[in-house]
Amino acid sequence: MSAFRAVLKAGVATAIVASAAPAFAQDQGASMDTIVVTGSRIARPELKASSPVAVVGAEEFKFSGATHVEEVLNELPQVVPSLTGASNNPGDGVATVDLRGLGEERTLVLVNGRRYVAYDEQQIVDINTVPAALIERVDVVTGGRSAIYGSDAIAGVVNFVLKKDFEGAQISGNYRLNEAGDGDTYTVDGVIGSNFADGKGNVTAYMSYSKRKAIMAGARSYTRTALGDSADGTQVEFAGSPAIQGSRVNIPGLGWQKFDADGNLSPYAGNSDSYNFAPDNYLQTPNERWFVGAFANYEINDHFKVFSEFQYINSRSKTWLAPTPVSNENINIHIASPFLSDATRATLTGLDTDGDGYVRANLSGRRMSESGGRIQEDDRNAFRALIGLEGEIAGNWSYETYYSYARNRNVQTQEGNISRTKFHEAVETAFDASGNLVCRSESARANGCVPLNIYGPGVASADGINYVTIGSSNLNKIESQVASFVVSNGELFDLGAGPAGIALGAEWRSEKGSYRPDTFLSSGDVIGFNAGSPTSGSYNVKELFGEVVVPLLADLPFAQNVEFNGALRYSDYSNAVGSTWAYSAGLMWAPVEDITFRGQYQRAVRAPTVYQLFQGNAVGYPAATDPCNLDVAKTNPTLNATCAGQGLTPAQIGSGDLQAGTQIRTISGGNPDLTEEKADTYTIGAVIQPTFLPRFTLTVDYYNISIDDYISTPGTVSIIAACYGNSDSNYTPFDSSLCALAPRDSAGQLNDVMNTRANLGELKTSGVDFEARYFVNVPFGVESEGRLDFRLTGTRLINWQLNTMASIPDLMIDCDGTFGLNCGDPMPKWRGSFRTTYSTGPFSASLAWKYVGKVNDDDDTYDFAVEKVKSYSLFDLAFSYDVNETLSFTTGVNNLFDKKPPLMGDNNQQSNTYPSTYDVFGRQYFFSATARF
C-alpha cells in the first residue's frame, strides 16, 4: 500500500502533505479496499486526484500543541490567516478559514464530507466548533469544487474527517502557557465507543472542554503603546487617539482646547495629549467551549446501513475595547456650570455673543473612561443532527442518503456603550429654581437625568455615568437543512485501463437566518454605531449532479496511465439567482512511471448568503463629492450632458449649491436581487516520483482563479464615478446604468446613494503550490533503527487582484506581495514550512520552520516609515513518547527563539501589527497526555 494511501486509511500523517499524487504504485499484496477522497463522490481503489489536495494529519495537531483548529490550518501555505484568537477588533470569538485569500465565504467547510453548522447568517463555519481531539485528518482541496459540492466552494473545500467506529475509551488533556506566564489554554477530551451486534453496529460518544484565558495588550512591551505613522517617512513612536479622557473641544474663537482635571482650559498639544488606547484591548480573546457529540451506525444487511451524527457546541467568547470615544458631537457648554473653573467661565463669558449663558462648541473627542471598557460577549449554542442510510443496490451500484438539520443561536451582549440621546441630555445643564445644577431638558429630568461632568479626566460622577451608559444586545440565528441522495458505481465499465466510475445524485438545501438588534442599536442611539434594521430571510435550492471518472489508457508506451474526470451540477434557487450550472473536466497523464501530469478546469459558482441578501439597511454619511456641483461641470461638455441627463437644470449645474458639506447620505445593506458569483479555475501540475530516488515525491501545481460578478459594496465614491466619470477619465462615464444607484432629491442633491451589495466586482489570483517529501531510515535509535521524515511545502503567489467595481479599471488593486490600508493582512509572494521528524520506537522529535515572505506597503500615495516588512520565520520543537499502548505524552515549545512581530503604524490591523499572521504572544510551552483503555 502506498505511503499516502496509508495516511488516508489510518489518518495518521507526520506532515502536511501539500499535493496528493494522482497514482501511487501499489505494494504487492496491498488491499484493494475502495476509499472516497475529498473532492469526489466516487470510491476508488487508489487515491487519484487531478486537483491538488493537502492533508493535515492528527500528528500535526499533536506536534503543534494546538488547542484550537485554526492554529494548525493557518500554517498551510494555501490559507491566508483570517479571524483567530488574536482577533479583537474586528473579532467576535470565532475562527474561520480563508483559502487563497478569497474570503471565508468562498471556502466550503465540510465535516465527514457533509455541510456543517454555520455561526451566523453569513453562512460561514466557525472551525473551532470542530473538536480538535476527534480529528482524524483534514483534507484541503484547492480550486473550485462547486460541481461536486455546490455553492461556496469557489476557493476550495476544507473537509474535517472525524474518528468514528471507536472502540474502548480515551481521555486526553492539553495545557499551554506563554513564557510571560499568561494566556494559558487547556483542553480536556474524552471519547468512548463500543461495537455491538457482533460488530454490525457501533456507538461512539465524545465530550470536549476547552478554555483560553485573556491577555491584555498592555502585557507586552510591543503592544502596550499605540503606534502611528505620520506618512512622511518618519515613525511616530506614539500616536494615540484625539478622543482623550479630559475632552478635546473646538471652541469658536479659541480653537482646539482640552479640559484639565480642575476644569481649566489649555491648548490641545497633539500627540503629547493623545489617549493611549492600546493597553485597553485584548491581545488574546478569552474563549470557553463545550462539545458533546455522538456517532452511531448499524448494519441491518448489505442493503441497509443506518448512520447518524449529533453535535452540540456551546461557545462563549469576549472582546474588549478601550472606553467609548465620543467624537464630533455639537454641545452647548453651560458657562455658569460648577464643573468649570473660574478662569474657564471668565474666558467663555467673553465668547457668549448672544448672552444666553451658553457657548456652542464641537466635542471632537471625549474618552468615557469612567464607564469602563467596551465589552462584547457572544454566547453561541450550536446544534446539528444527521441521520442517513447507505448500502448496496445491485451489482456494483450503491447508494447514500441523509438528512441533516443544523442551528446556531448567538446572544450577543454589549457593555460600556454610551447613549447619544442621554449623553446630550446629561451634558446640557441649567440651574433650577433652588439653584441646583440639573439637566436642561425638563423631559430628561422627568426620566431621571443626572448632570454629566465631561470637563476633565476622571471627573464624571457615578450617577452621571450610570445615566448615559447603556447595555445593548443582539440576537443571531441561522438554520440549515440538507437532504441528499447519491447513487454510485466505482466499476461501471472497463476500457482496458481500469474501472470507470460514476456518481449521480440530487440535493435540497434550505438556509434561514436572522439578526435582531435591540432598540438602542437599531435606532442608532449607541455612539459609534450607525442605525441599522434587522436582518431576516431565507432561501432554498434544489440540485441535480453527476460525476464520472474514466481511465482511458494504461501500461502503454508514453501512456502509463491516462484518466479523464468530469462533473456537472444544475441548481435551481428560490431567489434571484434562479438556475445555475457548475461543471468541471480534468485529465491525468503519466507518460512514464516516474512522472504524472494533471490538469483541471472548473466553473464554480457561489450563491449570495442570507446576510448578503437580506441584511437590514443602515444609513451612513461617507465623504464624497458631487461632480455636478463643481465648476468643471459648466465647461466639460460630457459631464454637463451627464448632469443634465440626471434632471439638473443649467442653473443648478456647477452652481455650488448642490452639496452643502463634504458628506453624502448613503444607504448600505443587503440586496435580494443579487445573483451568483462565477469563477473559472485552472490547475496544471506534475507529480514526480523518480524510480532512481525511492521514497521521494515532488509535486508542483499552478492555479489560476478568476471570479466575475463578485459581490461587494463598491462605495459611494465609486458609484458616483461610474455614473459621472472622474478627472482621470475626463468625466466620461464608466457605467451609466449605475446612475440609478445615485438618485437626486427634489432639490437636485445626491441623496440616499444605494451602496448596497451588488454583483459589480471581479477578483483574480494565480500562483504555484509545491511540496517535496522524503524519508530515510537511519542506523541509530532508542530501541531500533530510526527514521527521518522531511517535508517542504510552500506557495508562490504570482498575482492577486481585486476590483470592487469592474467597470472602473483604475479601481483595481494589486495585493500580491503587499499589506496595508487597501489589502489588509499580508499576502507574501512566498509562504511555506519545512518539517523534519525523527522517530524511533516509541519516541519522536519534530522541528518545524514556518516562513512568511517579505511584503511591501500597498499604498504608493504616502511614504510610510514602514514601507517593507522583512521575511518572518518561526521555529517549533516538539517531542512525543509512548510509554506503552495505554499512555503517551507530548511536549514542546512554539516560537522557540521568541521571535517578536514586526511593528507598523496607521496601516496596521490591530496591536501595532497583523496578529493573525505574526506571533504576538511570544515563546509558548505545551504539554499533553493521552490515556487509552
XYZ file of N, CA and C in Angstrom, residues 713-863:
453
model
N -19.670 45.775 -1.779
C -20.249 47.113 -1.666
C -19.222 48.065 -2.262
N -19.461 48.585 -3.454
C -18.421 49.339 -4.168
C -18.038 50.655 -3.517
N -18.936 51.269 -2.748
C -18.627 52.541 -2.115
C -19.267 53.711 -2.835
N -19.609 54.726 -2.075
C -20.295 55.898 -2.628
C -19.454 56.590 -3.693
N -18.163 56.772 -3.431
C -17.291 57.454 -4.393
C -17.253 56.698 -5.715
N -17.169 55.380 -5.669
C -17.098 54.584 -6.895
C -18.408 54.610 -7.662
N -19.529 54.593 -6.953
C -20.833 54.644 -7.625
C -20.983 55.956 -8.377
N -20.614 57.054 -7.723
C -20.709 58.369 -8.370
C -19.766 58.436 -9.566
N -18.551 57.883 -9.417
C -17.598 57.894 -10.526
C -18.098 57.068 -11.702
N -18.753 55.936 -11.425
C -19.279 55.114 -12.513
C -20.297 55.883 -13.339
N -21.107 56.677 -12.672
C -22.157 57.433 -13.362
C -21.621 58.661 -14.081
N -20.729 59.408 -13.418
C -20.307 60.709 -13.935
C -18.863 60.745 -14.431
N -18.125 59.638 -14.242
C -16.716 59.672 -14.574
C -15.942 60.437 -13.512
N -14.651 60.626 -13.752
C -13.827 61.416 -12.849
C -12.787 62.168 -13.667
N -11.918 62.898 -12.978
C -10.942 63.715 -13.693
C -10.010 62.854 -14.540
N -9.708 61.639 -14.084
C -8.823 60.762 -14.849
C -9.455 60.336 -16.175
N -10.766 60.207 -16.193
C -11.459 59.803 -17.428
C -12.006 61.001 -18.191
N -11.590 62.211 -17.768
C -12.137 63.447 -18.359
C -13.652 63.469 -18.255
N -14.133 62.877 -17.160
C -15.554 62.835 -16.805
C -16.401 62.106 -17.843
N -15.775 61.111 -18.471
C -16.536 60.194 -19.313
C -17.085 59.090 -18.414
N -18.388 58.853 -18.404
C -18.961 57.830 -17.507
C -18.365 56.457 -17.772
N -18.170 55.695 -16.699
C -17.690 54.329 -16.816
C -18.839 53.359 -17.024
N -19.973 53.609 -16.380
C -21.132 52.715 -16.486
C -22.382 53.516 -16.137
N -23.018 54.052 -17.139
C -24.180 54.925 -16.921
C -25.348 54.201 -16.276
N -25.393 52.892 -16.408
C -26.513 52.156 -15.816
C -26.516 52.263 -14.293
N -25.355 52.599 -13.714
C -25.270 52.696 -12.258
C -25.727 54.048 -11.735
N -26.133 54.936 -12.635
C -26.681 56.215 -12.174
C -27.938 56.005 -11.333
N -28.627 54.897 -11.567
C -29.835 54.617 -10.793
C -29.517 54.414 -9.320
N -28.247 54.084 -9.003
C -27.865 53.894 -7.608
C -27.553 55.219 -6.909
N -27.529 56.318 -7.669
C -27.216 57.629 -7.098
C -28.346 58.609 -7.410
N -29.509 58.430 -6.803
C -30.664 59.285 -7.103
C -30.495 60.702 -6.544
N -31.253 61.628 -7.083
C -31.272 63.013 -6.620
C -32.652 63.351 -6.066
N -32.661 64.219 -5.046
C -33.935 64.608 -4.454
C -34.546 65.770 -5.219
N -35.625 66.326 -4.700
C -36.344 67.389 -5.400
C -35.512 68.647 -5.579
N -34.489 68.835 -4.736
C -33.606 69.995 -4.851
C -32.416 69.715 -5.759
N -32.359 68.512 -6.327
C -31.280 68.156 -7.221
C -30.054 67.606 -6.540
N -30.085 67.445 -5.219
C -28.927 66.963 -4.483
C -28.875 65.437 -4.470
N -27.654 64.889 -4.515
C -27.487 63.449 -4.353
C -27.904 63.065 -2.946
N -28.793 62.112 -2.854
C -29.328 61.739 -1.546
C -29.706 60.261 -1.574
N -29.358 59.543 -0.524
C -29.641 58.113 -0.401
C -29.013 57.307 -1.537
N -27.708 57.520 -1.726
C -26.952 56.686 -2.660
C -27.031 55.239 -2.174
N -27.371 54.339 -3.062
C -27.612 52.945 -2.684
C -26.320 52.142 -2.785
N -25.566 52.151 -1.694
C -24.337 51.374 -1.628
C -24.625 49.991 -1.035
N -25.662 49.376 -1.539
C -25.995 48.015 -1.124
C -25.156 47.030 -1.941
N -25.122 45.780 -1.488
C -24.293 44.792 -2.167
C -24.774 44.559 -3.596
N -23.807 44.379 -4.476
C -24.132 44.206 -5.884
C -23.086 43.322 -6.537
N -23.465 42.730 -7.679
C -22.549 41.876 -8.455
C -21.749 42.746 -9.422
N -20.869 43.571 -8.878
C -20.172 44.550 -9.701
C -18.667 44.337 -9.785
N -18.114 43.435 -8.981
C -16.668 43.334 -8.877
C -16.068 42.156 -9.613
N -14.750 42.071 -9.526
C -14.008 40.942 -10.078
C -12.780 40.706 -9.214
N -12.338 39.458 -9.173
C -11.147 39.083 -8.407
C -10.366 38.053 -9.216
N -9.044 38.234 -9.234
C -8.184 37.308 -9.975
C -6.976 36.967 -9.119
N -6.590 35.713 -9.164
C -5.383 35.304 -8.460
C -4.765 34.100 -9.153
N -3.464 33.994 -9.020
C -2.759 32.835 -9.575
C -1.496 32.601 -8.761
N -0.993 31.404 -8.852
C 0.209 31.073 -8.105
C 0.632 29.643 -8.349
N 1.644 29.219 -7.610
C 2.188 27.870 -7.733
C 2.329 27.273 -6.339
N 1.763 26.098 -6.135
C 1.963 25.328 -4.912
C 3.012 24.251 -5.187
N 3.851 24.000 -4.205
C 4.854 22.958 -4.376
C 5.050 22.229 -3.048
N 5.479 20.985 -3.169
C 5.716 20.170 -1.972
C 6.700 19.058 -2.306
N 7.659 18.867 -1.403
C 8.624 17.786 -1.560
C 8.648 16.973 -0.277
N 8.650 15.625 -0.440
C 8.683 14.723 0.714
C 9.778 13.677 0.501
N 10.413 13.345 1.612
C 11.426 12.300 1.535
C 11.605 11.704 2.926
N 11.774 10.400 2.988
C 12.111 9.793 4.267
C 13.215 8.768 4.059
N 14.010 8.602 5.115
C 15.139 7.701 5.037
C 15.311 7.022 6.392
N 15.636 5.758 6.374
C 15.943 5.038 7.610
C 17.377 5.337 8.024
N 17.575 5.500 9.324
C 18.906 5.795 9.850
C 19.295 4.700 10.845
N 20.593 4.409 10.983
C 21.017 3.258 11.796
C 21.111 3.521 13.286
N 20.514 4.588 13.764
C 20.576 4.857 15.193
C 19.164 5.084 15.718
N 18.909 4.615 16.935
C 17.599 4.763 17.527
C 17.610 4.333 18.969
N 16.455 4.504 19.621
C 16.338 4.164 21.034
C 16.246 2.664 21.228
N 15.317 2.030 20.539
C 15.141 0.586 20.684
C 15.416 -0.141 19.373
N 15.443 0.600 18.280
C 15.677 0.007 16.972
C 16.206 1.109 16.073
N 16.332 0.834 14.800
C 16.758 1.887 13.886
C 15.708 2.990 13.825
N 16.140 4.134 13.435
C 15.238 5.274 13.389
C 14.866 5.652 11.973
N 14.061 6.678 11.878
C 13.605 7.146 10.573
C 13.522 8.665 10.602
N 13.981 9.289 9.521
C 13.890 10.731 9.342
C 12.911 11.036 8.225
N 11.941 11.881 8.521
C 10.969 12.347 7.525
C 11.197 13.831 7.273
N 11.244 14.203 5.998
C 11.404 15.603 5.620
C 10.211 16.013 4.765
N 9.735 17.183 5.012
C 8.633 17.715 4.203
C 8.790 19.225 4.026
N 8.855 19.656 2.794
C 8.917 21.070 2.442
C 7.673 21.396 1.648
N 6.926 22.393 2.085
C 5.703 22.764 1.380
C 5.600 24.275 1.314
N 5.098 24.789 0.203
C 5.030 26.238 0.073
C 4.168 26.688 -1.084
N 4.024 27.993 -1.185
C 3.240 28.623 -2.241
C 3.993 29.846 -2.760
N 3.997 30.009 -4.058
C 4.500 31.232 -4.689
C 3.312 31.961 -5.299
N 2.925 33.072 -4.680
C 1.807 33.871 -5.178
C 2.287 34.722 -6.349
N 1.646 34.561 -7.488
C 2.025 35.316 -8.681
C 1.249 36.620 -8.762
N -0.063 36.546 -8.610
C -0.834 37.789 -8.609
C -2.112 37.607 -7.797
N -2.604 38.698 -7.259
C -3.877 38.743 -6.523
C -4.457 40.128 -6.740
N -5.542 40.211 -7.500
C -6.111 41.500 -7.887
C -7.601 41.533 -7.564
N -8.043 42.657 -7.038
C -9.449 42.846 -6.704
C -9.911 44.205 -7.199
N -11.064 44.198 -7.840
C -11.732 45.438 -8.241
C -13.185 45.322 -7.823
N -13.619 46.144 -6.869
C -14.991 46.059 -6.387
C -15.995 46.632 -7.376
N -15.507 47.318 -8.417
C -16.378 47.786 -9.494
C -15.626 47.600 -10.809
N -15.892 46.483 -11.459
C -15.105 46.079 -12.620
C -15.177 47.080 -13.763
N -16.221 47.898 -13.812
C -16.360 48.848 -14.919
C -15.387 50.018 -14.814
N -14.722 50.175 -13.662
C -13.737 51.248 -13.482
C -12.375 50.597 -13.315
N -11.603 50.453 -14.388
C -10.325 49.729 -14.304
C -9.361 50.316 -13.279
N -9.411 51.621 -13.071
C -8.471 52.259 -12.154
C -8.671 51.827 -10.705
N -9.784 51.187 -10.394
C -10.035 50.758 -9.020
C -9.389 49.420 -8.699
N -8.794 48.789 -9.687
C -8.139 47.503 -9.457
C -6.953 47.687 -8.523
N -6.904 46.880 -7.462
C -5.770 46.908 -6.548
C -5.003 45.593 -6.660
N -3.682 45.706 -6.645
C -2.802 44.538 -6.704
C -2.274 44.269 -5.306
N -2.592 43.100 -4.782
C -2.247 42.791 -3.392
C -1.156 41.741 -3.248
N -0.689 41.164 -4.345
C 0.350 40.142 -4.199
C 1.631 40.790 -3.680
N 2.135 40.220 -2.594
C 3.361 40.731 -2.000
C 3.188 42.007 -1.210
N 1.953 42.302 -0.765
C 1.710 43.576 -0.094
C 0.957 43.385 1.222
N 0.818 44.508 1.943
C -0.020 44.620 3.118
C -0.451 46.085 3.197
N -1.461 46.383 4.015
C -1.758 47.790 4.253
C -3.210 48.165 4.193
N -3.451 49.462 3.971
C -4.786 50.033 4.059
C -5.719 49.451 3.015
N -5.211 49.152 1.838
C -6.058 48.645 0.761
C -6.239 47.136 0.823
N -5.151 46.413 1.107
C -5.168 44.954 1.012
C -5.317 44.255 2.353
N -5.071 44.979 3.458
C -5.240 44.366 4.772
C -4.112 43.427 5.105
N -4.454 42.213 5.554
C -3.461 41.248 6.007
C -2.406 40.980 4.932
N -1.174 40.731 5.362
C -0.099 40.475 4.393
C -0.405 39.313 3.462
N -0.072 39.510 2.190
C -0.149 38.446 1.186
C 1.235 38.285 0.569
N 2.151 37.617 1.261
C 3.515 37.497 0.737
C 3.551 36.654 -0.527
N 4.539 36.937 -1.356
C 4.701 36.138 -2.568
C 5.169 34.721 -2.234
N 5.931 34.591 -1.144
C 6.419 33.277 -0.731
C 5.905 32.966 0.660
N 5.426 31.760 0.835
C 4.989 31.295 2.149
C 5.153 29.781 2.194
N 5.613 29.262 3.326
C 5.793 27.824 3.384
C 6.285 27.351 4.734
N 6.625 26.066 4.789
C 7.132 25.463 6.016
C 7.994 24.260 5.670
N 8.872 23.935 6.612
C 9.741 22.764 6.458
C 9.752 22.029 7.791
N 9.358 20.768 7.765
C 9.318 19.978 8.985
C 10.224 18.760 8.850
N 11.010 18.542 9.900
C 11.858 17.362 9.996
C 11.431 16.573 11.226
N 11.137 15.292 11.042
C 10.690 14.447 12.140
C 11.574 13.216 12.243
N 12.081 13.004 13.442
C 12.865 11.803 13.724
C 12.033 10.908 14.627
N 11.915 9.634 14.260
C 11.136 8.699 15.058
C 11.904 7.400 15.204
N 11.826 6.860 16.406
C 12.454 5.579 16.699
C 11.680 4.917 17.825
N 11.155 3.763 17.556
C 10.370 3.072 18.565
C 9.250 3.954 19.086
N 9.173 4.141 20.401
C 8.086 4.930 20.973
C 8.377 6.429 21.006
N 9.546 6.840 20.535
C 9.970 8.234 20.671
C 9.960 8.940 19.326
N 9.522 10.226 19.342
C 9.558 11.059 18.144
C 9.971 12.471 18.534
N 10.681 13.118 17.644
C 11.041 14.531 17.811
C 10.811 15.227 16.486
N 10.261 16.428 16.537
C 9.904 17.114 15.303
C 10.249 18.589 15.410
N 10.930 19.106 14.393
C 11.286 20.518 14.310
C 10.637 21.102 13.077
N 9.893 22.204 13.259
C 9.192 22.844 12.141
C 9.699 24.269 11.965
N 9.941 24.639 10.724
C 10.293 26.009 10.346
C 9.127 26.576 9.538
N 8.561 27.684 10.022
C 7.431 28.316 9.349
C 7.877 29.670 8.802
N 7.614 29.877 7.531
C 8.181 31.039 6.830
C 7.081 31.877 6.202
N 7.143 33.191 6.442
C 6.272 34.173 5.794
C 7.184 35.154 5.068
N 7.014 35.261 3.760
C 7.898 36.103 2.959
C 7.724 37.586 3.213
N 8.621 38.362 2.654
C 8.587 39.815 2.819
C 7.369 40.390 2.096
N 6.894 41.532 2.573
C 5.765 42.232 1.957
C 6.056 43.731 1.952
N 5.445 44.424 0.998
C 5.592 45.867 0.869
C 4.260 46.557 1.118
N 4.323 47.806 1.550
C 3.106 48.584 1.743
C 2.381 48.768 0.412
N 1.046 48.701 0.449
C 0.254 48.697 -0.786
C -0.156 50.087 -1.267
N 0.208 51.145 -0.549
C -0.256 52.492 -0.889
C 0.934 53.342 -1.332
N 1.003 53.637 -2.635
C 2.098 54.440 -3.161
C 1.889 55.934 -2.936
N 0.724 56.306 -2.436
C 0.415 57.726 -2.250
C 1.227 58.334 -1.119
N 1.507 57.536 -0.093
C 2.188 58.047 1.092
C 3.509 57.317 1.303
N 4.422 58.021 1.976
C 5.716 57.450 2.322
C 5.686 57.083 3.796
